[in-house]
mmCIF file of C-alpha atoms and ligand atoms in Angstrom:
data_model
loop_
_atom_site.group_PDB
_atom_site.id
_atom_site.type_symbol
_atom_site.label_atom_id
_atom_site.label_comp_id
_atom_site.label_asym_id
_atom_site.label_seq_id
_atom_site.Cartn_x
_atom_site.Cartn_y
_atom_site.Cartn_z
ATOM 1 C CA UNK W 1 -243.397 -138.509 183.763
ATOM 2 C CA UNK W 2 -245.700 -136.042 181.981
ATOM 3 C CA UNK W 3 -244.358 -132.546 182.792
ATOM 4 C CA UNK W 4 -246.068 -130.662 179.956
ATOM 5 C CA UNK W 5 -249.418 -131.378 178.270
ATOM 6 C CA UNK W 6 -249.663 -134.642 176.333
ATOM 7 C CA UNK W 7 -248.715 -134.161 172.675
ATOM 8 C CA UNK W 8 -251.920 -134.141 170.636
ATOM 9 C CA UNK W 9 -252.988 -132.853 167.230
ATOM 10 C CA UNK W 10 -255.824 -130.807 165.794
ATOM 11 C CA UNK W 11 -257.882 -134.007 165.343
ATOM 12 C CA UNK W 12 -257.672 -134.910 169.073
ATOM 13 C CA UNK W 13 -255.282 -137.776 168.455
ATOM 14 C CA UNK W 14 -252.587 -138.115 171.142
ATOM 15 C CA UNK W 15 -249.124 -139.467 170.525
ATOM 16 C CA UNK W 16 -247.627 -141.870 173.024
ATOM 17 C CA UNK W 17 -245.729 -143.973 170.535
ATOM 18 C CA UNK W 18 -242.499 -143.015 168.763
ATOM 19 C CA UNK W 19 -240.882 -144.961 165.951
ATOM 20 C CA UNK W 20 -237.232 -144.076 165.879
ATOM 21 C CA UNK W 21 -235.064 -145.082 162.961
ATOM 22 C CA UNK W 22 -231.473 -145.894 163.912
ATOM 23 C CA UNK W 23 -230.080 -146.105 160.381
ATOM 24 C CA UNK W 24 -231.200 -146.123 156.745
ATOM 25 C CA UNK W 25 -228.721 -148.882 155.959
ATOM 26 C CA UNK W 26 -229.865 -152.427 155.360
ATOM 27 C CA UNK W 27 -228.197 -155.700 154.438
ATOM 28 C CA UNK W 28 -231.319 -157.259 152.832
ATOM 29 C CA UNK W 29 -232.725 -156.420 149.419
ATOM 30 C CA UNK W 30 -236.466 -156.915 149.931
ATOM 31 C CA UNK W 31 -238.104 -156.591 146.536
ATOM 32 C CA UNK W 32 -240.810 -154.211 147.832
ATOM 33 C CA UNK W 33 -238.370 -151.977 149.735
ATOM 34 C CA UNK W 34 -234.716 -151.906 148.645
ATOM 35 C CA UNK W 35 -234.419 -154.206 145.599
ATOM 36 C CA UNK W 36 -231.055 -152.651 144.736
ATOM 37 C CA UNK W 37 -229.771 -152.447 148.307
ATOM 38 C CA UNK W 38 -228.994 -149.391 150.405
ATOM 39 C CA UNK W 39 -228.465 -145.998 148.763
ATOM 40 C CA UNK W 40 -224.892 -144.820 149.264
ATOM 41 C CA UNK W 41 -225.980 -141.298 150.210
ATOM 42 C CA UNK W 42 -227.429 -142.602 153.461
ATOM 43 C CA UNK W 43 -224.177 -143.901 154.870
ATOM 44 C CA UNK W 44 -223.333 -141.090 157.292
ATOM 45 C CA UNK W 45 -224.550 -139.192 160.275
ATOM 46 C CA UNK W 46 -226.841 -141.516 162.143
ATOM 47 C CA UNK W 47 -228.040 -140.134 165.488
ATOM 48 C CA UNK W 48 -225.526 -140.605 168.277
ATOM 49 C CA UNK W 49 -226.341 -142.198 171.612
ATOM 50 C CA UNK W 50 -226.363 -138.790 173.336
ATOM 51 C CA UNK W 51 -228.679 -137.321 170.692
ATOM 52 C CA UNK W 52 -230.979 -140.330 171.094
ATOM 53 C CA UNK W 53 -231.123 -139.823 174.868
ATOM 54 C CA UNK W 54 -231.995 -136.134 174.469
ATOM 55 C CA UNK W 55 -234.610 -136.846 171.821
ATOM 56 C CA UNK W 56 -236.295 -139.619 173.806
ATOM 57 C CA UNK W 57 -236.264 -137.468 176.956
ATOM 58 C CA UNK W 58 -238.166 -134.663 175.191
ATOM 59 C CA UNK W 59 -240.704 -137.114 173.727
ATOM 60 C CA UNK W 60 -241.192 -138.764 177.128
ATOM 61 C CA UNK W 61 -241.861 -135.362 178.746
ATOM 62 C CA UNK W 62 -244.640 -134.958 176.167
ATOM 63 C CA UNK W 63 -246.209 -138.279 177.106
ATOM 64 C CA UNK W 64 -244.452 -140.829 174.882
ATOM 65 C CA UNK W 65 -244.437 -144.197 176.643
ATOM 66 C CA UNK W 66 -243.386 -146.581 173.921
ATOM 67 C CA UNK W 67 -240.392 -146.430 171.568
ATOM 68 C CA UNK W 68 -239.950 -148.709 168.594
ATOM 69 C CA UNK W 69 -236.413 -148.893 167.207
ATOM 70 C CA UNK W 70 -236.446 -149.485 163.465
ATOM 71 C CA UNK W 71 -234.619 -148.620 160.260
ATOM 72 C CA UNK W 72 -233.216 -149.637 157.706
ATOM 73 C CA UNK W 73 -231.896 -152.506 159.728
ATOM 74 C CA UNK W 74 -231.450 -151.270 163.318
ATOM 75 C CA UNK W 75 -229.369 -154.266 164.350
ATOM 76 C CA UNK W 76 -226.568 -153.030 162.086
ATOM 77 C CA UNK W 77 -225.862 -150.470 164.829
ATOM 78 C CA UNK W 78 -222.971 -151.737 166.923
ATOM 79 C CA UNK W 79 -224.242 -149.720 169.893
ATOM 80 C CA UNK W 80 -227.744 -151.229 169.774
ATOM 81 C CA UNK W 81 -227.561 -152.621 173.322
ATOM 82 C CA UNK W 82 -226.577 -149.221 174.721
ATOM 83 C CA UNK W 83 -229.355 -147.575 172.718
ATOM 84 C CA UNK W 84 -231.921 -150.002 174.170
ATOM 85 C CA UNK W 85 -230.565 -149.447 177.689
ATOM 86 C CA UNK W 86 -230.578 -145.657 177.241
ATOM 87 C CA UNK W 87 -234.152 -145.521 175.925
ATOM 88 C CA UNK W 88 -235.321 -147.772 178.749
ATOM 89 C CA UNK W 89 -233.677 -145.578 181.394
ATOM 90 C CA UNK W 90 -235.534 -142.405 180.352
ATOM 91 C CA UNK W 91 -238.256 -141.647 182.937
ATOM 92 C CA UNK W 92 -241.709 -142.246 181.458
ATOM 93 C CA UNK W 93 -240.639 -144.811 178.866
ATOM 94 C CA UNK W 94 -242.488 -148.018 179.685
ATOM 95 C CA UNK W 95 -241.686 -150.112 176.665
ATOM 96 C CA UNK W 96 -238.861 -150.411 174.130
ATOM 97 C CA UNK W 97 -239.534 -152.498 171.039
ATOM 98 C CA UNK W 98 -237.422 -153.443 168.028
ATOM 99 C CA UNK W 99 -238.357 -154.189 164.410
ATOM 100 C CA UNK W 100 -235.708 -156.263 162.662
ATOM 101 C CA UNK W 101 -235.168 -158.458 159.631
ATOM 102 C CA UNK W 102 -233.811 -160.972 162.149
ATOM 103 C CA UNK W 103 -230.395 -161.603 160.661
ATOM 104 C CA UNK W 104 -228.737 -161.182 164.095
ATOM 105 C CA UNK W 105 -231.625 -162.621 166.084
ATOM 106 C CA UNK W 106 -230.213 -166.037 166.851
ATOM 107 C CA UNK W 107 -226.896 -164.571 167.964
ATOM 108 C CA UNK W 108 -228.002 -161.434 169.809
ATOM 109 C CA UNK W 109 -231.585 -161.734 171.034
ATOM 110 C CA UNK W 110 -230.550 -162.694 174.573
ATOM 111 C CA UNK W 111 -228.329 -159.615 174.895
ATOM 112 C CA UNK W 112 -231.111 -157.324 173.619
ATOM 113 C CA UNK W 113 -233.426 -158.763 176.253
ATOM 114 C CA UNK W 114 -230.794 -158.276 178.910
ATOM 115 C CA UNK W 115 -230.366 -154.637 177.807
ATOM 116 C CA UNK W 116 -234.081 -154.123 178.531
ATOM 117 C CA UNK W 117 -235.866 -154.807 175.233
ATOM 118 C CA UNK W 118 -239.562 -155.494 175.912
ATOM 119 C CA UNK W 119 -240.998 -156.436 172.544
ATOM 120 C CA UNK W 120 -239.793 -157.711 169.230
ATOM 121 C CA UNK W 121 -241.147 -157.659 165.646
ATOM 122 C CA UNK W 122 -239.344 -159.861 163.158
ATOM 123 C CA UNK W 123 -240.035 -159.683 159.438
ATOM 124 C CA UNK W 124 -240.646 -163.102 157.883
ATOM 125 C CA UNK W 125 -242.143 -162.812 154.418
ATOM 126 C CA UNK W 126 -242.235 -166.532 153.690
ATOM 127 C CA UNK W 127 -241.776 -169.819 155.546
ATOM 128 C CA UNK W 128 -240.292 -171.400 152.419
ATOM 129 C CA UNK W 129 -236.543 -170.817 152.060
ATOM 130 C CA UNK W 130 -236.662 -170.308 148.245
ATOM 131 C CA UNK W 131 -239.515 -167.811 148.455
ATOM 132 C CA UNK W 132 -237.847 -166.076 151.409
ATOM 133 C CA UNK W 133 -234.670 -165.756 149.333
ATOM 134 C CA UNK W 134 -236.602 -164.458 146.332
ATOM 135 C CA UNK W 135 -238.342 -161.754 148.368
ATOM 136 C CA UNK W 136 -235.552 -160.652 150.726
ATOM 137 C CA UNK W 137 -232.353 -161.670 148.928
ATOM 138 C CA UNK W 138 -231.329 -163.528 152.103
ATOM 139 C CA UNK W 139 -230.695 -167.186 152.834
ATOM 140 C CA UNK W 140 -231.107 -166.770 156.613
ATOM 141 C CA UNK W 141 -234.648 -168.102 157.060
ATOM 142 C CA UNK W 142 -233.652 -171.114 159.185
ATOM 143 C CA UNK W 143 -231.494 -169.029 161.498
ATOM 144 C CA UNK W 144 -234.286 -166.447 161.845
ATOM 145 C CA UNK W 145 -236.804 -169.165 162.760
ATOM 146 C CA UNK W 146 -234.384 -170.540 165.343
ATOM 147 C CA UNK W 147 -233.907 -167.035 166.714
ATOM 148 C CA UNK W 148 -237.688 -166.732 167.030
ATOM 149 C CA UNK W 149 -237.819 -169.936 169.102
ATOM 150 C CA UNK W 150 -235.137 -168.504 171.377
ATOM 151 C CA UNK W 151 -236.923 -165.176 171.676
ATOM 152 C CA UNK W 152 -240.050 -166.942 172.882
ATOM 153 C CA UNK W 153 -238.183 -168.443 175.792
ATOM 154 C CA UNK W 154 -236.816 -165.075 176.959
ATOM 155 C CA UNK W 155 -239.977 -163.573 178.456
ATOM 156 C CA UNK W 156 -240.669 -160.763 175.986
ATOM 157 C CA UNK W 157 -244.017 -158.943 176.420
ATOM 158 C CA UNK W 158 -244.668 -159.654 172.755
ATOM 159 C CA UNK W 159 -243.004 -161.382 169.848
ATOM 160 C CA UNK W 160 -244.553 -160.572 166.477
ATOM 161 C CA UNK W 161 -243.892 -161.586 162.910
ATOM 162 C CA UNK W 162 -244.391 -159.076 160.085
ATOM 163 C CA UNK W 163 -245.317 -160.467 156.689
ATOM 164 C CA UNK W 164 -245.894 -158.165 153.717
ATOM 165 C CA UNK W 165 -248.635 -159.633 151.544
ATOM 166 C CA UNK W 166 -247.493 -160.112 147.962
ATOM 167 C CA UNK W 167 -250.125 -161.302 145.497
ATOM 168 C CA UNK W 168 -247.900 -163.392 143.222
ATOM 169 C CA UNK W 169 -245.366 -164.486 145.851
ATOM 170 C CA UNK W 170 -246.419 -165.387 149.407
ATOM 171 C CA UNK W 171 -250.214 -164.988 149.190
ATOM 172 C CA UNK W 172 -250.717 -168.746 148.855
ATOM 173 C CA UNK W 173 -248.949 -169.473 152.144
ATOM 174 C CA UNK W 174 -251.818 -168.473 154.436
ATOM 175 C CA UNK W 175 -252.421 -172.069 155.575
ATOM 176 C CA UNK W 176 -248.726 -172.621 156.418
ATOM 177 C CA UNK W 177 -248.637 -169.375 158.385
ATOM 178 C CA UNK W 178 -251.785 -170.377 160.295
ATOM 179 C CA UNK W 179 -250.240 -173.779 161.085
ATOM 180 C CA UNK W 180 -247.112 -172.001 162.293
ATOM 181 C CA UNK W 181 -248.981 -170.029 164.968
ATOM 182 C CA UNK W 182 -251.252 -172.888 166.039
ATOM 183 C CA UNK W 183 -248.827 -173.981 168.741
ATOM 184 C CA UNK W 184 -246.693 -170.840 169.085
ATOM 185 C CA UNK W 185 -247.516 -167.806 171.188
ATOM 186 C CA UNK W 186 -246.741 -165.347 168.387
ATOM 187 C CA UNK W 187 -248.708 -162.603 166.679
ATOM 188 C CA UNK W 188 -248.410 -162.873 162.926
ATOM 189 C CA UNK W 189 -249.206 -159.599 161.188
ATOM 190 C CA UNK W 190 -250.048 -159.441 157.521
ATOM 191 C CA UNK W 191 -249.151 -156.000 156.193
ATOM 192 C CA UNK W 192 -250.702 -154.781 152.986
ATOM 193 C CA UNK W 193 -248.039 -153.662 150.552
ATOM 194 C CA UNK W 194 -247.840 -149.852 150.500
ATOM 195 C CA UNK W 195 -246.963 -147.858 147.439
ATOM 196 C CA UNK W 196 -243.838 -145.737 147.807
ATOM 197 C CA UNK W 197 -241.979 -143.490 145.367
ATOM 198 C CA UNK W 198 -239.677 -146.333 144.267
ATOM 199 C CA UNK W 199 -242.043 -149.319 143.974
ATOM 200 C CA UNK W 200 -244.860 -148.050 141.730
ATOM 201 C CA UNK W 201 -244.761 -150.887 139.142
ATOM 202 C CA UNK W 202 -244.089 -153.552 141.762
ATOM 203 C CA UNK W 203 -247.040 -152.280 143.782
ATOM 204 C CA UNK W 204 -249.349 -152.476 140.757
ATOM 205 C CA UNK W 205 -248.429 -156.157 140.282
ATOM 206 C CA UNK W 206 -248.221 -157.332 143.880
ATOM 207 C CA UNK W 207 -250.663 -155.364 146.043
ATOM 208 C CA UNK W 208 -253.321 -157.552 147.644
ATOM 209 C CA UNK W 209 -255.988 -156.285 150.017
ATOM 210 C CA UNK W 210 -256.025 -158.055 153.375
ATOM 211 C CA UNK W 211 -259.840 -157.911 153.299
ATOM 212 C CA UNK W 212 -259.996 -161.405 151.743
ATOM 213 C CA UNK W 213 -257.927 -162.738 154.671
ATOM 214 C CA UNK W 214 -260.161 -160.919 157.151
ATOM 215 C CA UNK W 215 -263.252 -162.520 155.630
ATOM 216 C CA UNK W 216 -261.649 -165.966 155.748
ATOM 217 C CA UNK W 217 -260.620 -165.518 159.411
ATOM 218 C CA UNK W 218 -264.111 -164.380 160.429
ATOM 219 C CA UNK W 219 -265.687 -167.304 158.565
ATOM 220 C CA UNK W 220 -263.306 -169.703 160.367
ATOM 221 C CA UNK W 221 -264.259 -168.447 163.855
ATOM 222 C CA UNK W 222 -261.538 -165.863 164.536
ATOM 223 C CA UNK W 223 -262.701 -162.860 166.586
ATOM 224 C CA UNK W 224 -261.283 -159.337 166.776
ATOM 225 C CA UNK W 225 -259.515 -158.288 169.994
ATOM 226 C CA UNK W 226 -259.993 -154.910 171.693
ATOM 227 C CA UNK W 227 -257.270 -152.373 170.888
ATOM 228 C CA UNK W 228 -255.069 -150.994 173.700
ATOM 229 C CA UNK W 229 -254.126 -147.304 173.904
ATOM 230 C CA UNK W 230 -250.481 -147.812 172.839
ATOM 231 C CA UNK W 231 -251.300 -150.431 170.234
ATOM 232 C CA UNK W 232 -249.766 -150.374 166.798
ATOM 233 C CA UNK W 233 -251.811 -150.108 163.612
ATOM 234 C CA UNK W 234 -252.933 -153.753 163.391
ATOM 235 C CA UNK W 235 -256.386 -155.145 164.031
ATOM 236 C CA UNK W 236 -255.776 -158.381 165.911
ATOM 237 C CA UNK W 237 -257.763 -161.610 165.826
ATOM 238 C CA UNK W 238 -257.851 -164.637 168.164
ATOM 239 C CA UNK W 239 -259.128 -168.174 167.818
ATOM 240 C CA UNK W 240 -259.665 -170.669 170.663
ATOM 241 C CA UNK W 241 -257.767 -173.408 168.779
ATOM 242 C CA UNK W 242 -254.688 -171.274 168.161
ATOM 243 C CA UNK W 243 -252.031 -170.229 170.657
ATOM 244 C CA UNK W 244 -250.929 -167.348 168.434
ATOM 245 C CA UNK W 245 -252.954 -164.486 166.987
ATOM 246 C CA UNK W 246 -253.251 -162.778 163.613
ATOM 247 C CA UNK W 247 -252.884 -159.049 162.960
ATOM 248 C CA UNK W 248 -253.978 -157.257 159.818
ATOM 249 C CA UNK W 249 -252.452 -153.932 158.839
ATOM 250 C CA UNK W 250 -254.663 -152.386 156.201
ATOM 251 C CA UNK W 251 -253.410 -148.868 155.413
ATOM 252 C CA UNK W 252 -255.898 -148.540 152.556
ATOM 253 C CA UNK W 253 -258.893 -149.192 154.804
ATOM 254 C CA UNK W 254 -261.234 -146.268 155.503
ATOM 255 C CA UNK W 255 -260.579 -145.710 159.203
ATOM 256 C CA UNK W 256 -256.830 -146.453 159.218
ATOM 257 C CA UNK W 257 -255.610 -142.918 160.067
ATOM 258 C CA UNK W 258 -258.312 -142.163 162.663
ATOM 259 C CA UNK W 259 -256.497 -144.224 165.296
ATOM 260 C CA UNK W 260 -252.988 -142.937 164.456
ATOM 261 C CA UNK W 261 -251.032 -142.619 167.720
ATOM 262 C CA UNK W 262 -247.460 -142.574 166.417
ATOM 263 C CA UNK W 263 -244.823 -140.199 165.177
ATOM 264 C CA UNK W 264 -241.650 -141.069 163.358
ATOM 265 C CA UNK W 265 -238.143 -139.712 163.532
ATOM 266 C CA UNK W 266 -235.473 -140.609 160.980
ATOM 267 C CA UNK W 267 -231.916 -141.583 161.824
ATOM 268 C CA UNK W 268 -230.910 -138.012 160.926
ATOM 269 C CA UNK W 269 -233.476 -136.473 163.326
ATOM 270 C CA UNK W 270 -236.149 -135.533 160.833
ATOM 271 C CA UNK W 271 -239.681 -135.609 162.174
ATOM 272 C CA UNK W 272 -242.156 -137.409 159.889
ATOM 273 C CA UNK W 273 -245.686 -136.409 160.856
ATOM 274 C CA UNK W 274 -246.892 -139.214 158.593
ATOM 275 C CA UNK W 275 -245.125 -142.060 156.806
ATOM 276 C CA UNK W 276 -246.293 -140.480 153.566
ATOM 277 C CA UNK W 277 -245.816 -136.779 154.327
ATOM 278 C CA UNK W 278 -244.304 -134.475 151.735
ATOM 279 C CA UNK W 279 -242.117 -132.630 154.246
ATOM 280 C CA UNK W 280 -239.781 -133.852 156.941
ATOM 281 C CA UNK W 281 -238.797 -131.392 159.618
ATOM 282 C CA UNK W 282 -235.206 -131.557 160.779
ATOM 283 C CA UNK W 283 -234.501 -130.767 164.440
ATOM 284 C CA UNK W 284 -231.024 -132.152 164.842
ATOM 285 C CA UNK W 285 -229.641 -128.745 165.810
ATOM 286 C CA UNK W 286 -231.939 -128.802 168.865
ATOM 287 C CA UNK W 287 -230.329 -132.028 170.067
ATOM 288 C CA UNK W 288 -226.955 -130.415 170.608
ATOM 289 C CA UNK W 289 -227.792 -129.305 174.158
ATOM 290 C CA UNK W 290 -229.183 -131.082 177.213
ATOM 291 C CA UNK W 291 -232.114 -128.644 177.452
ATOM 292 C CA UNK W 292 -235.284 -130.493 176.311
ATOM 293 C CA UNK W 293 -237.419 -127.327 176.098
ATOM 294 C CA UNK W 294 -236.508 -126.289 172.497
ATOM 295 C CA UNK W 295 -237.290 -129.832 171.275
ATOM 296 C CA UNK W 296 -240.579 -129.807 173.191
ATOM 297 C CA UNK W 297 -241.559 -126.469 171.677
ATOM 298 C CA UNK W 298 -240.599 -127.664 168.201
ATOM 299 C CA UNK W 299 -242.756 -130.794 168.577
ATOM 300 C CA UNK W 300 -245.716 -128.848 169.990
ATOM 301 C CA UNK W 301 -245.658 -126.517 166.965
ATOM 302 C CA UNK W 302 -244.988 -129.231 164.384
ATOM 303 C CA UNK W 303 -247.838 -131.473 165.514
ATOM 304 C CA UNK W 304 -250.357 -128.768 164.606
ATOM 305 C CA UNK W 305 -249.520 -129.483 160.957
ATOM 306 C CA UNK W 306 -250.315 -133.197 161.092
ATOM 307 C CA UNK W 307 -253.022 -133.903 158.530
ATOM 308 C CA UNK W 308 -256.100 -136.042 159.199
ATOM 309 C CA UNK W 309 -254.923 -138.816 156.874
ATOM 310 C CA UNK W 310 -252.552 -139.932 154.158
ATOM 311 C CA UNK W 311 -253.356 -139.569 150.455
ATOM 312 C CA UNK W 312 -252.301 -143.053 149.393
ATOM 313 C CA UNK W 313 -255.647 -143.610 147.692
ATOM 314 C CA UNK W 314 -254.714 -140.822 145.290
ATOM 315 C CA UNK W 315 -251.297 -142.515 144.768
ATOM 316 C CA UNK W 316 -249.659 -139.645 146.656
ATOM 317 C CA UNK W 317 -246.791 -141.226 148.540
ATOM 318 C CA UNK W 318 -245.208 -137.965 149.688
ATOM 319 C CA UNK W 319 -241.424 -137.905 149.582
ATOM 320 C CA UNK W 320 -241.065 -141.434 150.984
ATOM 321 C CA UNK W 321 -239.106 -143.329 148.326
ATOM 322 C CA UNK W 322 -239.033 -146.564 150.326
ATOM 323 C CA UNK W 323 -239.746 -147.453 153.936
ATOM 324 C CA UNK W 324 -236.081 -148.139 154.792
ATOM 325 C CA UNK W 325 -235.740 -144.333 154.863
ATOM 326 C CA UNK W 326 -237.827 -144.189 158.008
ATOM 327 C CA UNK W 327 -239.054 -147.611 159.150
ATOM 328 C CA UNK W 328 -242.470 -149.101 158.338
HETATM 329 N N1 LIG K 1 -235.389 -153.845 158.432
HETATM 330 C C1 LIG K 1 -236.366 -154.064 159.426
HETATM 331 C C2 LIG K 1 -237.400 -155.066 158.977
HETATM 332 O O1 LIG K 1 -237.463 -155.362 157.789
HETATM 333 O O2 LIG K 1 -238.140 -155.540 159.822
HETATM 334 C C3 LIG K 1 -237.040 -152.786 159.903
HETATM 335 C C4 LIG K 1 -237.400 -151.768 158.866
HETATM 336 S S1 LIG K 1 -238.643 -152.258 157.702
HETATM 337 C C5 LIG K 1 -238.809 -150.803 156.718
HETATM 338 C C6 LIG K 1 -240.081 -152.288 158.750
HETATM 339 C C7 LIG K 1 -241.262 -153.065 158.204
HETATM 340 O O3 LIG K 1 -241.785 -152.401 157.069
HETATM 341 C C8 LIG K 1 -240.936 -154.479 157.766
HETATM 342 O O4 LIG K 1 -241.831 -155.383 158.368
HETATM 343 C C9 LIG K 1 -241.147 -154.446 156.271
HETATM 344 O O5 LIG K 1 -241.560 -155.689 155.786
HETATM 345 C C10 LIG K 1 -242.193 -153.365 156.127
HETATM 346 N N2 LIG K 1 -242.211 -152.739 154.805
HETATM 347 C C11 LIG K 1 -241.179 -152.236 154.104
HETATM 348 N N3 LIG K 1 -241.604 -151.704 152.945
HETATM 349 C C12 LIG K 1 -242.943 -151.886 152.901
HETATM 350 C C13 LIG K 1 -243.968 -151.542 151.953
HETATM 351 N N4 LIG K 1 -243.702 -150.910 150.816
HETATM 352 N N5 LIG K 1 -245.253 -151.867 152.267
HETATM 353 C C14 LIG K 1 -245.549 -152.494 153.439
HETATM 354 N N6 LIG K 1 -244.626 -152.832 154.373
HETATM 355 C C15 LIG K 1 -243.338 -152.540 154.093
HETATM 356 FE FE1 LIG K 2 -234.203 -153.970 154.758
HETATM 357 FE FE2 LIG K 2 -236.363 -154.084 156.259
HETATM 358 FE FE3 LIG K 2 -236.403 -152.826 153.848
HETATM 359 FE FE4 LIG K 2 -236.197 -155.478 153.947
HETATM 360 S S1 LIG K 2 -237.933 -154.248 154.669
HETATM 361 S S2 LIG K 2 -234.945 -154.098 152.676
HETATM 362 S S3 LIG K 2 -235.012 -155.797 155.746
HETATM 363 S S4 LIG K 2 -235.279 -152.204 155.629
#
């Protein structure tokens, strides 16, 4: 339902994909993200259901078709099912996806599907329980893997696994991960560790380029798939002997920002033009009425300030201290 021109920036990129954070809170302590757990200052004021409906309506009128719910840990929201249902009911929204650490997956995935969830990304940083515990601080690996099996039987458009590549921790598990997707219709995405304000030393020790994995895949007969218009940032690869596919998210690669099609909004209604922007623009006051026009005008003005790319290569991480603030 496009009623005003499609939201696009000065570099002719259009934005059909919104990542909406539902909370900054998280119950895991991933060593690359929140090693000391959630900051106490972020405990209040998450967007309400009504504010979410108004926000999504304005984005949809500007051409957004896909919403990803993220966090923090979005499944900590008690009203998650209503949020999914609300997003799905907004005219123009074709797909609602969720990124989760999976701790409620086994218990709740069927109800998310029933509420209208179309796609699911689950973070699994290791297939070995001890390594999983070391990285995430959680002992839930078995339950998460069982939840993934369940999810696959529920008819989702896509079920994906996110794995952050860590040089000294999970990098040697490539063969186990490949085995895992041989018979499962899952996309496994290796994400290169990104430097944020809080993980500078950790990044220096653990960052590993996914280029070595790309070379190995190509040598082993994997081929790159074509990218769809609403696709996320991964380059995806298929192999005739594997039911699943592999995605590589390489934010440090040259052309990464050229295909950017997404905007981010925090759980306090701050617009992030880039994950690594210096400034976040709050528009919560505009969500206090049912009129979408002020939000539309705000977004049309704000998008003109989106820069061509991030400055991660210069170690400039903007004001993003960790990705739980906004969702990766
Ligand atoms: N809590 C949920 C989860 O972990 O899936 C959603 C939020 S989390 C911030 C979203 C994704 O960002 C996860 O797949 C996580 O592994 C990834 N992530 C977090 N910090 C990262 C970093 N510094 N570099 C790369 N990926 C990161
Ligand atoms: Fe929590 Fe996700 Fe960050 Fe891990 S990556 S600490 S699960 S927000």
